[in-house]
Coordinates of C-alpha atoms and ligand atoms in Angstrom, one line a residue:
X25 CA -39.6 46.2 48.2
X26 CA -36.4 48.6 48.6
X27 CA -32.8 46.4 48.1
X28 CA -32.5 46.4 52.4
X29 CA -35.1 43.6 52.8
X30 CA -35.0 42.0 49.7
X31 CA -31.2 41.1 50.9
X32 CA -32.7 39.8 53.9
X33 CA -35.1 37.5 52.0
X34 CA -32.9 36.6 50.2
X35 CA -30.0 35.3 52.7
X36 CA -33.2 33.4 54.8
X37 CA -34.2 32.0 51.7
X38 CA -30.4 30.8 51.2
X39 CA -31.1 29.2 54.6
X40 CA -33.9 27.9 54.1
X41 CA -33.7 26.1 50.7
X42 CA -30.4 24.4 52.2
X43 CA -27.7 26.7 50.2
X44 CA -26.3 28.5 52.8
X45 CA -25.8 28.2 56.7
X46 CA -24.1 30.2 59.6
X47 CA -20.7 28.2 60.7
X48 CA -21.4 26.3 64.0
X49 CA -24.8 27.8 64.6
X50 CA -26.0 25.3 67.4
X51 CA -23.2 27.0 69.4
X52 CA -24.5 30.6 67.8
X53 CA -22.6 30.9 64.7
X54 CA -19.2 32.9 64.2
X55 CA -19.3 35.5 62.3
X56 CA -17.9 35.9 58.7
X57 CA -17.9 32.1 58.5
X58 CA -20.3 29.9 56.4
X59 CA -20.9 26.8 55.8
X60 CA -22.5 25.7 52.0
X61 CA -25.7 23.2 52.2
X62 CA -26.7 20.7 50.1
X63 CA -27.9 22.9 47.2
X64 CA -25.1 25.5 48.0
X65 CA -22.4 22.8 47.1
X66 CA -24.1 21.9 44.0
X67 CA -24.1 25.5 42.8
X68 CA -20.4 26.1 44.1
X69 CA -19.1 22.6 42.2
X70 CA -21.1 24.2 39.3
X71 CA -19.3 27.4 39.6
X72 CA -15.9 26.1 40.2
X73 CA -16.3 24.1 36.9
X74 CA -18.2 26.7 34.8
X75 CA -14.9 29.0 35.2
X76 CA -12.4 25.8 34.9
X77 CA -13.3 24.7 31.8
X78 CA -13.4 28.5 30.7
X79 CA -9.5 29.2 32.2
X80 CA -7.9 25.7 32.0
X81 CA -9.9 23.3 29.3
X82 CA -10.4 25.7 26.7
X83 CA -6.5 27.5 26.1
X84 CA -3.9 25.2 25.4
X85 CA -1.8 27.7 27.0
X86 CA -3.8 27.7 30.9
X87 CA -3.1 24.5 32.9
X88 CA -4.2 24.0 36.3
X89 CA -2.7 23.6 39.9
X90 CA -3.8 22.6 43.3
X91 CA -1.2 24.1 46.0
X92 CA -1.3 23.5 49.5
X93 CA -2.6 26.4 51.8
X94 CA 0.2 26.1 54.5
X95 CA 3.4 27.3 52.6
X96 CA 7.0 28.1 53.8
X97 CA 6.6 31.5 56.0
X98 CA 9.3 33.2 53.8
X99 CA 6.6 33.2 51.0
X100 CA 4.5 35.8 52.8
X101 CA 7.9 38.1 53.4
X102 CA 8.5 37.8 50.3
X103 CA 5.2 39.2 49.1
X104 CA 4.6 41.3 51.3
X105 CA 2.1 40.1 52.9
X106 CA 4.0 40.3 56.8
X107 CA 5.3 43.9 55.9
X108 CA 2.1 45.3 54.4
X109 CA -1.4 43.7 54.6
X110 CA -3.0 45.5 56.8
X111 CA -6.0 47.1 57.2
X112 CA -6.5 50.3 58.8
X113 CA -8.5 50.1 62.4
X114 CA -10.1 52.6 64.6
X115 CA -12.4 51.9 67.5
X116 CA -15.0 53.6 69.3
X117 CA -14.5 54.3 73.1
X118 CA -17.9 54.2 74.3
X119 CA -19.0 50.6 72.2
X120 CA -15.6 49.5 72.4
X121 CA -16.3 48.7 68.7
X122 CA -14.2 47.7 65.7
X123 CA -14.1 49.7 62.4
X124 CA -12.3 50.0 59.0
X125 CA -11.5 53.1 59.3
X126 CA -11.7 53.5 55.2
X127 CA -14.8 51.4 55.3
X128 CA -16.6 54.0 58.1
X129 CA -15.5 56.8 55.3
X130 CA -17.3 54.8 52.1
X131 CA -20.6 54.3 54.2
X132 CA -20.4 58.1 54.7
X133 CA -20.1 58.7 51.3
X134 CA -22.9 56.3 50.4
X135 CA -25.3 58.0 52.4
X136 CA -24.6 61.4 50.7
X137 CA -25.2 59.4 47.5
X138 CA -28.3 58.2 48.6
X139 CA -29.4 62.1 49.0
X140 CA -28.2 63.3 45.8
X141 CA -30.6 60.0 44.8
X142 CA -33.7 61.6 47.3
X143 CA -33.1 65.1 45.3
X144 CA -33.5 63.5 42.1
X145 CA -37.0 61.6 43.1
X146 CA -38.1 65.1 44.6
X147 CA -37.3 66.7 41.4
X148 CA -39.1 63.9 39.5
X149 CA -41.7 64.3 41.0
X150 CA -42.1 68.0 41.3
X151 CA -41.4 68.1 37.4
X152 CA -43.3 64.7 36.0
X153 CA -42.5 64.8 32.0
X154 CA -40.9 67.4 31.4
X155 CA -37.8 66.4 34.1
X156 CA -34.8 65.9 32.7
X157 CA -32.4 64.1 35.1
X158 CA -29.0 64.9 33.6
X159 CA -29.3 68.4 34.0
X160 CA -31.4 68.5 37.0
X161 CA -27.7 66.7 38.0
X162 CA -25.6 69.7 36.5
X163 CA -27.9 72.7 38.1
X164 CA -29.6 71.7 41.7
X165 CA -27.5 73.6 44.2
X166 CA -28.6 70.8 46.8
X167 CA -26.8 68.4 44.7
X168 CA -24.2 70.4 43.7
X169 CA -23.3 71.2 47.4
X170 CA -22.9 67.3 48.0
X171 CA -21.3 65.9 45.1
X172 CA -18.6 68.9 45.8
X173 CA -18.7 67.3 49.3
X174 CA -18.1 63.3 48.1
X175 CA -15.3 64.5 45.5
X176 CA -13.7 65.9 48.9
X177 CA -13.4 63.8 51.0
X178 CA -13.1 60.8 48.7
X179 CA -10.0 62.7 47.4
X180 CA -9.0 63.2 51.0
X181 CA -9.7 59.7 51.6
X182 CA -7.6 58.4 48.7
X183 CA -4.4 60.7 49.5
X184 CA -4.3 59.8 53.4
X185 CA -4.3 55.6 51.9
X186 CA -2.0 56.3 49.8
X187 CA 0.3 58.3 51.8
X188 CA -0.2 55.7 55.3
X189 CA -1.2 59.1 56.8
X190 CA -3.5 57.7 59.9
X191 CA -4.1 61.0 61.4
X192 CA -5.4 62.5 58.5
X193 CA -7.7 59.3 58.1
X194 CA -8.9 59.8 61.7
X195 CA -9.3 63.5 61.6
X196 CA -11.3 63.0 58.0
X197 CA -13.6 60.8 60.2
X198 CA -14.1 63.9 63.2
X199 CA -14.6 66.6 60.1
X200 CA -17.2 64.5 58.5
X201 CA -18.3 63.9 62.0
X202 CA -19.2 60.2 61.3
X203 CA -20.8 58.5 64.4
X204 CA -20.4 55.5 65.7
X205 CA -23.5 53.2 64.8
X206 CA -23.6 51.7 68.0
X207 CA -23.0 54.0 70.5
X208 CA -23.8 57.3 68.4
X209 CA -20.4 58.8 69.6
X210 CA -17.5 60.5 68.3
X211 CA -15.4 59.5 70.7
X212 CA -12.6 57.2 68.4
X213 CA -8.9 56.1 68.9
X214 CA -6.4 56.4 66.8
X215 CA -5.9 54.7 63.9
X216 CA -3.7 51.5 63.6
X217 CA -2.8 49.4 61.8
X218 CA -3.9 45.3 61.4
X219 CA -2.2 42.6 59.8
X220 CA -5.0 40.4 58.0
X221 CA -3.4 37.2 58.1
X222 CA -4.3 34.2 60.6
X223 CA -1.1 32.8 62.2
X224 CA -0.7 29.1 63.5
X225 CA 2.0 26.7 65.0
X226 CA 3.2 24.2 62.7
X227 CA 5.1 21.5 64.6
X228 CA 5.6 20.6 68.3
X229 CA 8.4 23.5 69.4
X230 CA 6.7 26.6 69.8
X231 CA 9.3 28.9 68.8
X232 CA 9.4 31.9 66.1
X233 CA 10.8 29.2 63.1
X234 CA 7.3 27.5 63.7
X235 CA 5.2 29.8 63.2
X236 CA 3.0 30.0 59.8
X237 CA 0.6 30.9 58.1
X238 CA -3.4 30.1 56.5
X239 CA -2.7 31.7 53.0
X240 CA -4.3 34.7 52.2
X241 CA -4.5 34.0 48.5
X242 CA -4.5 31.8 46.4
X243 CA -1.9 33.4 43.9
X244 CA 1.5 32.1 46.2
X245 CA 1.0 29.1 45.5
X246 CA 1.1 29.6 41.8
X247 CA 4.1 31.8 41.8
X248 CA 6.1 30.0 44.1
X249 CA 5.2 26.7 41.4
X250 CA 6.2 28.9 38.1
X251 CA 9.3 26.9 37.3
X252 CA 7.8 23.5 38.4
X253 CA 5.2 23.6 35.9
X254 CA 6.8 25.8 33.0
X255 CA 9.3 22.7 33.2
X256 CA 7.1 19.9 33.9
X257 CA 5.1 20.8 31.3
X258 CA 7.2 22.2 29.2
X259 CA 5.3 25.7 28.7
X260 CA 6.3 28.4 26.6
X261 CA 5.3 32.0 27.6
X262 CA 3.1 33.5 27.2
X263 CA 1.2 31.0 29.3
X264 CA -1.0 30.8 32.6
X265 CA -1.6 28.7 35.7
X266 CA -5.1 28.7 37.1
X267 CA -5.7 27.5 40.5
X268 CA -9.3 26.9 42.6
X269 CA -8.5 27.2 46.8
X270 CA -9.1 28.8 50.1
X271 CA -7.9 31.3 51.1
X272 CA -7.6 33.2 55.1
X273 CA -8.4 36.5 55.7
X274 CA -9.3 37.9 59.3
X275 CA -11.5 40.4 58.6
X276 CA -13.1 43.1 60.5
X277 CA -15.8 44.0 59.2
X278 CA -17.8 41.0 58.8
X279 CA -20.9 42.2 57.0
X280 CA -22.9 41.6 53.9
X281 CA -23.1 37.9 54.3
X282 CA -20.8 35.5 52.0
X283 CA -19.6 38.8 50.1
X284 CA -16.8 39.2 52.6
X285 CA -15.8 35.8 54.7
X286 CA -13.0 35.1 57.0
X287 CA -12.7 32.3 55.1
X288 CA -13.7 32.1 51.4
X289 CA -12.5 30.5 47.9
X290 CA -10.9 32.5 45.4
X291 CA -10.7 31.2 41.6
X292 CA -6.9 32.9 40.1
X293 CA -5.1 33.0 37.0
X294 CA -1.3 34.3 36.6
X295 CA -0.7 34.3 33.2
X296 CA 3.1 34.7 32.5
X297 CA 4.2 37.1 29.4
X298 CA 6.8 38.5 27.9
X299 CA 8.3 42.4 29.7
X300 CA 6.8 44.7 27.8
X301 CA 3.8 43.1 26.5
X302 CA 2.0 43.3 29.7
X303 CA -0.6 46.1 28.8
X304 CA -1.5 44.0 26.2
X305 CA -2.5 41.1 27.7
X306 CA -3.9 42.8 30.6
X307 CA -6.4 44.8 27.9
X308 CA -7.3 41.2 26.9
X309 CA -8.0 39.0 29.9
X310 CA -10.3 42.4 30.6
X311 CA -11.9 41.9 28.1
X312 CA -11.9 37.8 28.4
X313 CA -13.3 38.0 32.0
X314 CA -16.3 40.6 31.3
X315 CA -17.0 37.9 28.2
X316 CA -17.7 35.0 30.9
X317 CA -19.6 36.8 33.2
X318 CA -21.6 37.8 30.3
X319 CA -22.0 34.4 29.2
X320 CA -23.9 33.5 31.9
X321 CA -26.7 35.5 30.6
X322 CA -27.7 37.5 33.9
X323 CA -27.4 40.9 31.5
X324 CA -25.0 43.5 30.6
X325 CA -26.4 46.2 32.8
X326 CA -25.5 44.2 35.9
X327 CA -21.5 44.5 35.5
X328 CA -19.0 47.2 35.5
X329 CA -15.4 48.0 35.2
X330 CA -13.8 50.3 37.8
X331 CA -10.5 51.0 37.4
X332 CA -8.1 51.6 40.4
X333 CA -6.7 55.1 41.3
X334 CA -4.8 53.7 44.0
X335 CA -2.3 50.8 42.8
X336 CA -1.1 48.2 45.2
X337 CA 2.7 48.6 45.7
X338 CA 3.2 45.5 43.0
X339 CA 0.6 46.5 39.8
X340 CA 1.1 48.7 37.1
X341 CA -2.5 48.5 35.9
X342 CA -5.2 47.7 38.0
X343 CA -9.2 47.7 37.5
X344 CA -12.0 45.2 39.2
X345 CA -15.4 43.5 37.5
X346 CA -17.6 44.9 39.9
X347 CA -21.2 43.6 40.5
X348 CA -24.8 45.1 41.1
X349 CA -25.4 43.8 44.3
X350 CA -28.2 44.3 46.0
X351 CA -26.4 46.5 48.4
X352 CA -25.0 48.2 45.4
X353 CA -22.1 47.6 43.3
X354 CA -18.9 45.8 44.8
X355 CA -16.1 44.2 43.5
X356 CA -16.5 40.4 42.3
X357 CA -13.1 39.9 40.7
X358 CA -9.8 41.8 40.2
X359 CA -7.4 42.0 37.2
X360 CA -4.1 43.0 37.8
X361 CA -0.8 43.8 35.9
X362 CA 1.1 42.5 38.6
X363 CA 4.6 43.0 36.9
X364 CA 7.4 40.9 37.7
X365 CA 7.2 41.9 41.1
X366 CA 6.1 38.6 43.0
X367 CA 8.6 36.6 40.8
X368 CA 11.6 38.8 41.5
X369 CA 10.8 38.8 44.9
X370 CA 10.8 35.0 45.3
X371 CA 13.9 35.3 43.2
X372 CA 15.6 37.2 45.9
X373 CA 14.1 35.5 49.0
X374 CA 14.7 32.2 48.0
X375 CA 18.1 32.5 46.5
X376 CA 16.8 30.7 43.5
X377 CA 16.1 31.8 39.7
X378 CA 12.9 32.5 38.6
X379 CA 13.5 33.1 34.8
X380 CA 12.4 32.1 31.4
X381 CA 14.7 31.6 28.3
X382 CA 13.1 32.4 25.5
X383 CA 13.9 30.3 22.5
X384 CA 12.4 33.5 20.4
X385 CA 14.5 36.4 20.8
X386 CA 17.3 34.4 22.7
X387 CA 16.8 35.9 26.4
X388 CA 16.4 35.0 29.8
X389 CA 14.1 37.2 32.2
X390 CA 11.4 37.5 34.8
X391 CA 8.6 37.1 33.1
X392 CA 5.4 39.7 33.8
X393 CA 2.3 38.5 35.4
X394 CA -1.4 39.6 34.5
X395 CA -3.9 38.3 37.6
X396 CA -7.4 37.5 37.4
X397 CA -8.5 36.6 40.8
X398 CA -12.7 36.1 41.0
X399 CA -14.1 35.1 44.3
X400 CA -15.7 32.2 44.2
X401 CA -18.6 32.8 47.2
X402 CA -19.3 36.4 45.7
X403 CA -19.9 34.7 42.6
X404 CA -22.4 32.5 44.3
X405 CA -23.8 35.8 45.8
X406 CA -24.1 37.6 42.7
X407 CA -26.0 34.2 41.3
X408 CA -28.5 33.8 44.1
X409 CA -29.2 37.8 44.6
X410 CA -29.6 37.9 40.6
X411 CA -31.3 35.0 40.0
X412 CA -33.9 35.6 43.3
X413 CA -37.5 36.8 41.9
X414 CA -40.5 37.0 44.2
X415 CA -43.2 36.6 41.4
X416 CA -46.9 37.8 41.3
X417 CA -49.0 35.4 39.0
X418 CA -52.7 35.2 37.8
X419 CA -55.5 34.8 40.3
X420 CA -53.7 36.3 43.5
X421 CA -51.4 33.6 43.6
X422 CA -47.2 34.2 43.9
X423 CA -44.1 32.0 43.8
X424 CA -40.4 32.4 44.8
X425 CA -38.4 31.2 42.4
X426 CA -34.3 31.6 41.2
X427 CA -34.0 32.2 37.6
X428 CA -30.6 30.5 38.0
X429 CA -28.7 30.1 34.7
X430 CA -29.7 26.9 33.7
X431 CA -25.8 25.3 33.5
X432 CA -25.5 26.7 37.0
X433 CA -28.5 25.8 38.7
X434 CA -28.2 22.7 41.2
X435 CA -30.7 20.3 40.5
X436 CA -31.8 20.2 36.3
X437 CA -34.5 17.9 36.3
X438 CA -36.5 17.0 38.8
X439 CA -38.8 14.1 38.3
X440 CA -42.3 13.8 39.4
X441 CA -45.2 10.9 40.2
X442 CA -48.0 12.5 39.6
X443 CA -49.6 10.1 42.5
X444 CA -47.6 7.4 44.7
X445 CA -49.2 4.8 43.3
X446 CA -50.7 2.9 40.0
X447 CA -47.2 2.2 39.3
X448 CA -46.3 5.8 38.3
X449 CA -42.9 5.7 40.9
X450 CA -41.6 2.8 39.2
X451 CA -42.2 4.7 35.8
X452 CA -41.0 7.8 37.1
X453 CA -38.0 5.8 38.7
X454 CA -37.5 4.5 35.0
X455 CA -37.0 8.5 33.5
X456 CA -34.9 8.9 37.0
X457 CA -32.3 6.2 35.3
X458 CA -32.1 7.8 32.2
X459 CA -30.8 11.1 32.9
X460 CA -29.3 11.1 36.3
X461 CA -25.3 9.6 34.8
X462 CA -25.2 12.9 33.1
X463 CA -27.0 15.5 35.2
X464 CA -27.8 16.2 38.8
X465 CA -31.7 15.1 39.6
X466 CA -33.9 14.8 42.4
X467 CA -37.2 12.5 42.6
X468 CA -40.1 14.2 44.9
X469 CA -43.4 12.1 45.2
X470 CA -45.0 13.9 48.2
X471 CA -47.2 16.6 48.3
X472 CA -49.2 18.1 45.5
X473 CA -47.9 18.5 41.9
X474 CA -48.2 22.2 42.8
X475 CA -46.9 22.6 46.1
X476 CA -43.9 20.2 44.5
X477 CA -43.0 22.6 41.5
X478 CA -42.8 25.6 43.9
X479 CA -40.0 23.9 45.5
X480 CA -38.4 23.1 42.8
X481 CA -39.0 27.1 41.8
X482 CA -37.2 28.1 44.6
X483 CA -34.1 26.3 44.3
X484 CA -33.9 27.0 40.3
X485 CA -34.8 23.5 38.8
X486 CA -34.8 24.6 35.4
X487 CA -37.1 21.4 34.1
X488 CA -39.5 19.4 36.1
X489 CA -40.7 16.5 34.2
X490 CA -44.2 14.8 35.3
X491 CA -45.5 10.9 35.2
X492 CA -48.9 10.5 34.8
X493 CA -51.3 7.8 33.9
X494 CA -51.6 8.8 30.3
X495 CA -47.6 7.8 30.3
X496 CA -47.6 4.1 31.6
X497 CA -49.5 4.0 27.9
X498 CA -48.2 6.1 25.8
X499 CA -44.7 6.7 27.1
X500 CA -45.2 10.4 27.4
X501 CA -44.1 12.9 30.0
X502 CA -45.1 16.5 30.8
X503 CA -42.0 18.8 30.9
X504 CA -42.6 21.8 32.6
X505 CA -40.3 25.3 32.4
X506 CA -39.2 26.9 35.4
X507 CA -39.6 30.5 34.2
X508 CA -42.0 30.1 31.7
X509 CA -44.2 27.8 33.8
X510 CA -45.1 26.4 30.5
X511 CA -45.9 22.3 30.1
X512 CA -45.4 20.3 26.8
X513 CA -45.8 16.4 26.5
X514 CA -43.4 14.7 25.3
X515 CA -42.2 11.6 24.4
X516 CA -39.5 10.1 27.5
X517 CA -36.8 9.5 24.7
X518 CA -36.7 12.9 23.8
X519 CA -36.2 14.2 27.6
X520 CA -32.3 13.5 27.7
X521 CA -31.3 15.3 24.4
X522 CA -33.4 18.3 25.2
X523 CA -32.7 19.2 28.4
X524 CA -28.8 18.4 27.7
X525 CA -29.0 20.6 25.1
X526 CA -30.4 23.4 27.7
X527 CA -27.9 22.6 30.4
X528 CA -24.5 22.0 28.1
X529 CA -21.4 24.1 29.5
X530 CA -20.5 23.8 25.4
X531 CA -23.1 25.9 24.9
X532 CA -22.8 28.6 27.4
X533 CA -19.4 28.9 26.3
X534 CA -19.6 29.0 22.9
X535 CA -21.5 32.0 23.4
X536 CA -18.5 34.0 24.9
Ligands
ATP141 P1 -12.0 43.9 48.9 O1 -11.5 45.2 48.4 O2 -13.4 43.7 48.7 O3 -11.5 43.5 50.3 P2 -9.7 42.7 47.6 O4 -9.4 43.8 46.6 O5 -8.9 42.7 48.8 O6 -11.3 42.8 48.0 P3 -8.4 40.7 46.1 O7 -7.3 40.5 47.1 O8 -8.2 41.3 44.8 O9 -9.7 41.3 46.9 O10 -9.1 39.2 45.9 C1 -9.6 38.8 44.7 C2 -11.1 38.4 44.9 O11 -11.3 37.6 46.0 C3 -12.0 39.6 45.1 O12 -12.4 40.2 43.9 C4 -13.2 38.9 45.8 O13 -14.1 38.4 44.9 C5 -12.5 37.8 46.6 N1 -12.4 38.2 48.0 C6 -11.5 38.9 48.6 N2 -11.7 39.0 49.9 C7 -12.8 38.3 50.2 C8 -13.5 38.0 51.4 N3 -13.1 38.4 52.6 N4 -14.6 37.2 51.3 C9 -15.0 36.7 50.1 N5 -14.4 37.0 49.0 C10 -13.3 37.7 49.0

């Protein structure tokens, strides 16, 4: 199955199996909006926790905070976000629609990166053994000619971004004579430019003073808080603020499902330090933040570092934790050497000191900020697209199931009457009691025992655990494996300890 349709089986089985739905779909959805079902939330709580007990409960130094998303519209003059987060917008004449003008430009490049992909199967297969792809790489003119092409324009690309140059944008578009993919015409506008944010009225006057904003991250909130909680809780630097929220963004191109939403959650860290030990720091929560993705278990091969050429106008070191997606791989979280830029800025817009003094070397300064910022619902995409396996088993026979990391995965045990009578509910009611304080669990007593551990399969129930006759006399239980498929019997007093011992966020992070 190529990665096109299994993304599409994969978002209707989201719908299906009650993790994901279109916002307001009776009325026919909007897009870039979604709304999490009742296995969706699970895995999002699960989430949300996995990485707060990560940040906040395991450094003495990280304590959490919960700002409010409306916030005084100075804030978002002060960080720029009123002068300078925009995204750059061209339209086509004949569809009348919408682009990215940056984002038409990366498809473009994709698809010559897709035929430097069709050379090398051609040359597998004209070759078989004896084809050697790195130098196949280095020699075939066809793939020389477009790799020259991609460093091109992606250098073009780069230098109009970074130099606001919209014409050269636009005309990059007419040389590479991208077409519209509705209309099939080259017939753009100009390029301007678009402020993300969403505005609102706060208040009953409707003058200029009222108007605010839906934040459009998470990271205000902390900053604008830096002095509450370094006094409060009497925090020395280096030391970080980690915060879970909403966050606004009116995007334009609405695509990919929950990897980019108008309204999404990010998880962020500021973590304060000392000027001039910034690099330092930054090197380690790298490092720190590839460790918990790793910890999850989903493989090394599927994560990345890609370091940013172009810096935002308040990092001195940038680089994102990007993703194999099954539309390739895009960024799931960013770190950032932020310097003491958003503090400074506050400083000045608010009138008010935003300093440390350090009892150390006797000082007082703005301290430096390193940023890890993970999205929360691209997280929950890179779980559900990793974890998503359409399996082929013995005798004809297949299952769907989501090989969900067992600490992530929303239901853990799932117990199961073998029939609906014979007393085997009330037994199985009886196991029901004994786990469900410490885990999530869900009791299913219709359909066959086979139809029932298929659904279980396909929303990632890592342990189904059976009642059967043989158990009203020997109080023994069947527990079955969800990738395995394998059964064991044994005895109900065991059941707790074991499957704690699979599903403990302990053990995940211990092995960080
Ligand atoms: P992109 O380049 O994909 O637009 P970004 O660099 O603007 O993302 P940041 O501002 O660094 O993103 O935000 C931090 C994280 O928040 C991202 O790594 C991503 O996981 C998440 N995020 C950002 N925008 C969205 C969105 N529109 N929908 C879902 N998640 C998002």
């Amino acid at each position: 199955m190529n990665q096109e349709d299994l993304f599409k089986n994969i978002i209707a089985h989201a719908k299906e199996y009650g993790f994901v739905f279109q916002s307001s779909e009776i009325y026919d959805g909007m897009s870039a909006v979604y709304d999490y079902g009742q296995m969706g939330v699970e895995l999002k709580n699960n989430i949300k926790r996995y990485w707060w007990e990560a940040m906040v409960h395991l450094h003495e130094n990280i304590v959490g905070l919960d700002a409010a998303i409306f916030m005084h519209p100075k804030v978002w003059e002060a960080s720029g976000h009123v002068g300078a987060f925009n995204d750059p917008l061209i339209d086509n004449k004949d569809s009348k629609k919408r682009y990215r003008a940056d984002v038409l430009l990366e498809d473009y490049l994709s698809k010559q990166q897709e035929k430097i992909e069709k050379e090398v199967e051609k040359g597998r297969k004209r070759f078989g053994d004896t084809f050697h792809e790195a130098q196949f790489l280095k020699t075939n003119p066809n793939v020389l000619r477009v790799k020259e092409k991609i460093d091109l324009v992606t250098q073009k690309m780069s230098d109009a971004l970074n130099q606001n140059d919209w014409e050269g944008l636009r005309q990059l578009i007419l040389d590479c004579e991208i077409v519209c993919p509705v209309s099939g015409s080259r017939n753009w506008t100009e390029v301007r430019q678009f402020n993300l944010m969403f505005s609102t009225k706060m208040g009953s006057v409707s003058d200029e003073a009222d108007q605010i904003y839906l934040r459009p991250e998470t990271a205000q909130g902390i900053f604008v808080n830096f002095l509450n909680v370094q006094k409060s809780g009497r925090m020395k630097i280096p030391f970080g603020i980690a915060q879970i929220g909403k966050a606004f963004r009116n995007e334009i191109v609405a695509r990919q499902f929950i990897f980019r939403m108008r309204e999404f959650e990010q998880m962020e860290m500021q973590f304060f330090v000392r000027p001039g030990t910034e690099m330092e720091w930054y090197n380690h929560w790298k490092e720190a933040r590839l460790r918990w993705h790793l910890s999850l278990g989903l493989g090394a091969d599927r994560y990345r570092f890609h370091d940013h050429d172009k810096l935002a106008h308040y990092a001195n070191a940038a680089c994102d934790i990007e993703f194999a997606f099954p539309f390739g791989f895009k960024e799931l979280e960013g770190i950032h050497s932020r310097t003491d830029f958003d503090l400074t800025q506050h400083q000045k817009y608010s009138g008010r000191k935003q300093q440390f003094f350090d009892p150390e070397t006797n000082e007082s300064y703005v301290p430096y900020v390193i940023e890890t910022s993970i999205g929360l619902d691209r997280t929950f995409l890179a779980m559900l697209s990793a974890a998503y396996i359409e399996e082929a088993l013995e005798g004809g026979e297949s299952r769907v199931l989501l090989k969900l990391p067992a600490v992530l995965a929303p239901i853990k045990a799932a117990v199961l009457p073998l029939v609906k009578k014979d007393g085997l509910p009330q037994k199985a009611r009886e196991v029901l009691d004994l786990l469900k304080f410490d885990m999530q669990t869900q009791y299913d007593e219709k359909d066959s025992i086979g139809k029932r551990y298929r659904r279980q399969d396909a929303i990632g129930t890592p342990y189904c655990i059976t009642i059967d006759h043989q158990t009203l006399e020997d109080n023994m239980v069947t527990l079955r494996e969800r990738d395995s498929m394998t059964q064991e019997r044994i005895p109900i007093a065991d059941i707790h300890g074991r499957i704690m011992s699979k599903i403990s966020i302990g053990k995940y992070l211990k092995s960080m």
